[in-house]
PDB file of C-alpha atoms in Angstrom:
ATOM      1  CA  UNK A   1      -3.068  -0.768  23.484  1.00  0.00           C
ATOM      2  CA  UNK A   2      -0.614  -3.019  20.959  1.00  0.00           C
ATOM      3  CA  UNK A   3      -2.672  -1.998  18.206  1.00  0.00           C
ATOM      4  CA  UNK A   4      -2.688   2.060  18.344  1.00  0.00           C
ATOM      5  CA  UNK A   5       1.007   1.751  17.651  1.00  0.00           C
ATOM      6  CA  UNK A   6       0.721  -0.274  14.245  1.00  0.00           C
ATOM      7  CA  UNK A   7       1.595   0.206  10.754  1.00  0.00           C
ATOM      8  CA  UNK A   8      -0.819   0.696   8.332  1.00  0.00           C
ATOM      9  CA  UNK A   9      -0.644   0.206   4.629  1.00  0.00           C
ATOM     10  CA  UNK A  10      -1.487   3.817   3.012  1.00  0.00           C
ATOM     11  CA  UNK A  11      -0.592   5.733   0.077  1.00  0.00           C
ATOM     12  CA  UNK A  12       3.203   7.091  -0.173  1.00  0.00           C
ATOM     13  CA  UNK A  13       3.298  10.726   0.005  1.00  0.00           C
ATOM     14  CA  UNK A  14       7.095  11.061  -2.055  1.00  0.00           C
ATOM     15  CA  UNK A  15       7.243  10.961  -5.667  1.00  0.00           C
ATOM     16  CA  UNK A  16      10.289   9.859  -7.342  1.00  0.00           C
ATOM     17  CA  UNK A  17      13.280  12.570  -8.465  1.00  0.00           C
ATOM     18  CA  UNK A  18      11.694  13.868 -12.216  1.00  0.00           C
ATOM     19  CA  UNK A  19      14.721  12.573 -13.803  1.00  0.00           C
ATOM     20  CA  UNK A  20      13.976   9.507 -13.251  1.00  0.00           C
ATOM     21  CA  UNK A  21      11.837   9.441 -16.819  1.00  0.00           C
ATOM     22  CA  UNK A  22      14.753  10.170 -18.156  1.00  0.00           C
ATOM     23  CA  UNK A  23      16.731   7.430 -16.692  1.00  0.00           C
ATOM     24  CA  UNK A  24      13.671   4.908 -17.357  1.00  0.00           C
ATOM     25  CA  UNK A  25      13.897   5.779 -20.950  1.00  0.00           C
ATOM     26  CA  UNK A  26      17.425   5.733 -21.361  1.00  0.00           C
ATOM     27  CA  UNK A  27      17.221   1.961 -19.726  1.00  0.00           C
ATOM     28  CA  UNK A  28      14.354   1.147 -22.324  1.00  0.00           C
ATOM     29  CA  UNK A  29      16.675   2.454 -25.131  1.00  0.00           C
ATOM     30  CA  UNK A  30      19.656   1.222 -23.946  1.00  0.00           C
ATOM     31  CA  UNK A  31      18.238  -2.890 -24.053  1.00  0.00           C
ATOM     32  CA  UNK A  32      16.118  -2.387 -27.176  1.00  0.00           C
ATOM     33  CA  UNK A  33      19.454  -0.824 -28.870  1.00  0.00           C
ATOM     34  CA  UNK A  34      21.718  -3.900 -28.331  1.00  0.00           C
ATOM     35  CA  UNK A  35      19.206  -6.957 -29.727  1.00  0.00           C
ATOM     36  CA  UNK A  36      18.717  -4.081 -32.529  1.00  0.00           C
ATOM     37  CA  UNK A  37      21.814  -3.671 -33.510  1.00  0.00           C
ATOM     38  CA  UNK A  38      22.412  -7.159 -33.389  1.00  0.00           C
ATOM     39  CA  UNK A  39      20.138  -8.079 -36.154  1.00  0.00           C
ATOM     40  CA  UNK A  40      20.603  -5.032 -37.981  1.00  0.00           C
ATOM     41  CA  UNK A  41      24.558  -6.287 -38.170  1.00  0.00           C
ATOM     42  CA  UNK A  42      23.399 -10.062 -39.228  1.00  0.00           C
ATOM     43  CA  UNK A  43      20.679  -8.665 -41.584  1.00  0.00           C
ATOM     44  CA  UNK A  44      23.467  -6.818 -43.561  1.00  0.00           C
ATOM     45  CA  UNK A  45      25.923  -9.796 -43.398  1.00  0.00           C
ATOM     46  CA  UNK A  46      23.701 -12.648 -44.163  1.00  0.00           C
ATOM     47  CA  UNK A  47      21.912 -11.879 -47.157  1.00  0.00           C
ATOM     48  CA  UNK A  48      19.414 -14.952 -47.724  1.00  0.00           C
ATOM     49  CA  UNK A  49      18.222 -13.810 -44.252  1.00  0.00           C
ATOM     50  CA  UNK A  50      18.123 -10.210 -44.759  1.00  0.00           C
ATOM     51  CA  UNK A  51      14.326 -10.139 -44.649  1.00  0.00           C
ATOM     52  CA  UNK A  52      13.603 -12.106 -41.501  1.00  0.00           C
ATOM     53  CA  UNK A  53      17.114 -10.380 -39.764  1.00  0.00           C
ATOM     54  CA  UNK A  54      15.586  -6.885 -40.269  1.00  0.00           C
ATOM     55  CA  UNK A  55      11.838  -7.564 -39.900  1.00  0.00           C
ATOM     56  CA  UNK A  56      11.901  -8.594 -36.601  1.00  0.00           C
ATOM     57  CA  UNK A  57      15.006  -5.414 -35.483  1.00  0.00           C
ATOM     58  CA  UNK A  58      12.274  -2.452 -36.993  1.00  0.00           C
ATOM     59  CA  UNK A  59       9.482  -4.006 -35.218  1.00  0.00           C
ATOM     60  CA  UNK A  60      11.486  -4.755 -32.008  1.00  0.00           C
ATOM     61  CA  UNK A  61      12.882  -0.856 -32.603  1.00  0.00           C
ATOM     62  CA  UNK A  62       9.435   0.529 -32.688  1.00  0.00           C
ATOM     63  CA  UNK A  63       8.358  -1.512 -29.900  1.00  0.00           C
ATOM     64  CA  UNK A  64      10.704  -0.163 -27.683  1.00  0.00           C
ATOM     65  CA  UNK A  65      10.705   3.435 -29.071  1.00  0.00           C
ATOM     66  CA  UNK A  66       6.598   3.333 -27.810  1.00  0.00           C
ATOM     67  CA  UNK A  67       7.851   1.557 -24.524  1.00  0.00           C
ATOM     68  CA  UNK A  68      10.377   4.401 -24.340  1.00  0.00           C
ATOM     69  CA  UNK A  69       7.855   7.072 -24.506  1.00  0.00           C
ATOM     70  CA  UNK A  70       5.372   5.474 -22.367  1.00  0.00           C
ATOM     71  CA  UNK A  71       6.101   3.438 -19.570  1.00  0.00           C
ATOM     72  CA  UNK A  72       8.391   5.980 -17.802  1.00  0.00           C
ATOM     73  CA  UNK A  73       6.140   8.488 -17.960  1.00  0.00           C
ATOM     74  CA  UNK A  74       3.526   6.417 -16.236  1.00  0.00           C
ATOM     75  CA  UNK A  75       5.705   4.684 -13.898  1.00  0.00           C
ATOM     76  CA  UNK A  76       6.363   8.700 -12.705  1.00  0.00           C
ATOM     77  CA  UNK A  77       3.047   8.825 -11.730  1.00  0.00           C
ATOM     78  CA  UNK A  78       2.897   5.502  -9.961  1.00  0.00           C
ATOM     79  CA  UNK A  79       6.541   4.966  -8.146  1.00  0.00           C
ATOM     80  CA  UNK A  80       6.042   6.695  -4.087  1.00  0.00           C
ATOM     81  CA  UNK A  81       8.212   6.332  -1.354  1.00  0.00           C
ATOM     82  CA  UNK A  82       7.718   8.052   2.130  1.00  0.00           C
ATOM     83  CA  UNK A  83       9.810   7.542   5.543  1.00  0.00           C
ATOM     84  CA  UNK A  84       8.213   8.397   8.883  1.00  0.00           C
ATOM     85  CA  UNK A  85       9.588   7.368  12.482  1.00  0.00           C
ATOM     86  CA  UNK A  86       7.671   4.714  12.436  1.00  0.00           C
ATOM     87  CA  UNK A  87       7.996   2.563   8.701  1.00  0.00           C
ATOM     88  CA  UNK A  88       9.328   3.021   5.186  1.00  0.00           C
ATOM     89  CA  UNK A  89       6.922   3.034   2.429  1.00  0.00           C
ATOM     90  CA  UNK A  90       7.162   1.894  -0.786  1.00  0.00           C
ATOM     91  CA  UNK A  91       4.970   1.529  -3.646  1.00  0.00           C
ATOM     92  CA  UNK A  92       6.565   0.490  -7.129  1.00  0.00           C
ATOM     93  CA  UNK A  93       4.889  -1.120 -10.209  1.00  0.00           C
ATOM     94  CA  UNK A  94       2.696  -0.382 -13.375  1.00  0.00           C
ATOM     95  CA  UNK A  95       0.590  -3.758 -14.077  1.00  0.00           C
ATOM     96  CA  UNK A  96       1.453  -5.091 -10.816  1.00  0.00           C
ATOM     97  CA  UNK A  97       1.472  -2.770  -8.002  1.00  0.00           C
ATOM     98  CA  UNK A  98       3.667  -3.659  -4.781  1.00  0.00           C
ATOM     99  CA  UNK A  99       3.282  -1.757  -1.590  1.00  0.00           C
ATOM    100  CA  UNK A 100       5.999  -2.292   1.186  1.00  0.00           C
ATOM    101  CA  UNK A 101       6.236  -1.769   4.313  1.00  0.00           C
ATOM    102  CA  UNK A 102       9.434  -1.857   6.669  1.00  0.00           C
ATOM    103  CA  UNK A 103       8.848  -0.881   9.975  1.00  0.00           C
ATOM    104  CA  UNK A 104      12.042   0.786  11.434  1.00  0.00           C
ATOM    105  CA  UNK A 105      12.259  -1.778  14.235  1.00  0.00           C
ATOM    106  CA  UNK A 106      13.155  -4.562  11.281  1.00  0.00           C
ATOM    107  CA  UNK A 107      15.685  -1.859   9.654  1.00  0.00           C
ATOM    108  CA  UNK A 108      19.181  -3.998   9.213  1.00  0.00           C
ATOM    109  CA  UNK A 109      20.601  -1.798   6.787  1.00  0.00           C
ATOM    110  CA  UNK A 110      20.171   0.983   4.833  1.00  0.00           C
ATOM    111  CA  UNK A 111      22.588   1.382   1.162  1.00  0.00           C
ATOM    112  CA  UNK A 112      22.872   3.876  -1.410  1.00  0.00           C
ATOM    113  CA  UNK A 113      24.118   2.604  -5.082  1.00  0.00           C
ATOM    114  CA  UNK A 114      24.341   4.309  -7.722  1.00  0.00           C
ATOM    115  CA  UNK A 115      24.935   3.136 -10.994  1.00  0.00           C
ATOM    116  CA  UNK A 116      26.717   4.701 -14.050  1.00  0.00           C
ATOM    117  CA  UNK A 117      23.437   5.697 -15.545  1.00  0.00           C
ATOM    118  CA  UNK A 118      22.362   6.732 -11.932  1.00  0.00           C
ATOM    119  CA  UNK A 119      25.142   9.093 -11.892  1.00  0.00           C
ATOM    120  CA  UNK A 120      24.763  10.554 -15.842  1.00  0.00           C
ATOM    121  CA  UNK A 121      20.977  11.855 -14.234  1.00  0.00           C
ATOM    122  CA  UNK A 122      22.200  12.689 -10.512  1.00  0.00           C
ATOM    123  CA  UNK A 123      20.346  10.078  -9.312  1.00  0.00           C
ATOM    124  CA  UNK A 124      20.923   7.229  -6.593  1.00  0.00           C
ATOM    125  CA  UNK A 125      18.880   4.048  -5.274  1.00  0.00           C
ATOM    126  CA  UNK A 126      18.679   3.867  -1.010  1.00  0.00           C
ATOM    127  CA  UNK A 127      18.185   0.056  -0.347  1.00  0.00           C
ATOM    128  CA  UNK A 128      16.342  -0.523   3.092  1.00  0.00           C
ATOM    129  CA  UNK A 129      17.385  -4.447   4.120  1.00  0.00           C
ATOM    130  CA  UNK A 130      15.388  -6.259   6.609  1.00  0.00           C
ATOM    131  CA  UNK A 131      15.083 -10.134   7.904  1.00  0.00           C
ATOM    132  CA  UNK A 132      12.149 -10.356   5.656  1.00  0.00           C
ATOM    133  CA  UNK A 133      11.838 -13.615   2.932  1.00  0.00           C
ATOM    134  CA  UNK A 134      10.824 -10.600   0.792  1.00  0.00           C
ATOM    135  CA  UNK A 135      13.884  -8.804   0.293  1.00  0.00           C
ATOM    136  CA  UNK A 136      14.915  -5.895   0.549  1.00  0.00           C
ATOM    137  CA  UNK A 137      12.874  -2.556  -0.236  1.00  0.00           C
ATOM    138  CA  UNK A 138      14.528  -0.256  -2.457  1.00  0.00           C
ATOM    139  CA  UNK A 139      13.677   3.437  -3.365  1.00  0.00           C
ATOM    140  CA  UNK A 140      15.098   4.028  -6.525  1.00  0.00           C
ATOM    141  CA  UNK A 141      14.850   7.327  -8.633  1.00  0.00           C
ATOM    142  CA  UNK A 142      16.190   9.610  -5.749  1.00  0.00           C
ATOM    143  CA  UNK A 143      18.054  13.074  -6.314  1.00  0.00           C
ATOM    144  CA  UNK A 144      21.885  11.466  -4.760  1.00  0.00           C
ATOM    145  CA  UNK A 145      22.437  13.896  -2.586  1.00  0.00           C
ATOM    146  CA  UNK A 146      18.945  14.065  -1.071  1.00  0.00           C
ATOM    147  CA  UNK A 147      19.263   9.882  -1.245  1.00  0.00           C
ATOM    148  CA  UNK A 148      22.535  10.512   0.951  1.00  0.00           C
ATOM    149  CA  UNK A 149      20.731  12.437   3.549  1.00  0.00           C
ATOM    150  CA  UNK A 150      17.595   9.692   3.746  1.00  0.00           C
ATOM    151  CA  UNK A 151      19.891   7.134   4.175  1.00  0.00           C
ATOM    152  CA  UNK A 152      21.709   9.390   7.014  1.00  0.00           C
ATOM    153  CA  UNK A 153      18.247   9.792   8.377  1.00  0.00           C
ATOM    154  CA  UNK A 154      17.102   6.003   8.229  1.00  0.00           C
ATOM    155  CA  UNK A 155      20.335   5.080  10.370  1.00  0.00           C
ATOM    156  CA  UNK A 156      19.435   7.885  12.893  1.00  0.00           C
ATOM    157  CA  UNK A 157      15.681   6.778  13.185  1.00  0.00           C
ATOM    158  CA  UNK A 158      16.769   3.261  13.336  1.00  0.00           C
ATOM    159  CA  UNK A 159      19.315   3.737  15.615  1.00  0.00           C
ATOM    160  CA  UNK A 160      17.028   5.192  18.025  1.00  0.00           C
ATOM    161  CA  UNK A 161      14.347   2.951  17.315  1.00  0.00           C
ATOM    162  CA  UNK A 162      14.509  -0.286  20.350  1.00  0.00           C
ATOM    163  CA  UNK A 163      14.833  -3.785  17.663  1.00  0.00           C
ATOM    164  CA  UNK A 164      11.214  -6.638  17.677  1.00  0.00           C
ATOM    165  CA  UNK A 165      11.615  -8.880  19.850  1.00  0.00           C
ATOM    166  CA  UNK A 166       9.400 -10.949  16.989  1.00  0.00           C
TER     167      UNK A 166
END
């Protein structure tokens, strides 16, 4: 039967690389430092607007200090990834959960990037690209080298794998 054969939507069984809370929060940090900074600099310079400069920087500095210590945490617990012969899974979000599925038969190509704040944690992003309007479904928060080895595993499973005629 067509239908014994099909992926299902079920939890992923992977968690993310631990570091990645670290990475989160350094992202957090990083983009609540800048618009900071920013009106901590005019604040000083501009004194009729001292006030409404630096109001606005400590609450925007808290905000993201509580962000910062939160979200990352929780994301942690949320973020799973898993890769069988059949499908990747993927399941990202906090508020608004998204579960993907790519089924190795749709597999166009599989990338690992890592960024400069990737690297300063050891981490590395594999990107799985297929012909879907969706786009493409990215595991982020991997160790690198273990990310190197999925993606060396992806290419042999999809290689392998005979292409949808859908």
């Amino acid at each position: 039967m067509a239908g014994e054969n099909a992926v299902r939507l079920r939890p992923p069984r992977n968690a993310v690389d631990r570091r990645s809370v670290g990475w989160w929060r350094t992202q957090w940090l990083l983009g609540t430092a800048v618009p900071v900074a920013v009106l901590g600099v005019l604040g000083a310079l501009i004194g009729p607007a001292r006030f409404w400069l630096l109001l606005p920087a400590a609450v925007l500095a808290a905000a993201g200090l509580a962000c910062a210590a939160f979200f990352p945490a929780w994301w942690y617990r949320l973020h799973r990834w898993e890769v069988t012969d059949e499908a990747v899974y993927v399941r990202t979000g906090a508020l608004w959960q998204e579960w993907r599925i790519a089924p190795m038969s749709r597999i166009q190509t599989v990338d690992t990037v890592r960024g400069p704040l990737e690297q300063l944690f050891g981490l590395a992003t594999v990107t799985v690209t297929t012909a879907s309007s969706k786009g493409a479904v990215e595991i982020e928060g991997l160790d690198h080298e273990a990310a190197a080895g999925l993606a060396e595993r992806l290419t042999a499973i999809t290689g392998a794998t005979p292409g949808d005629a859908t």
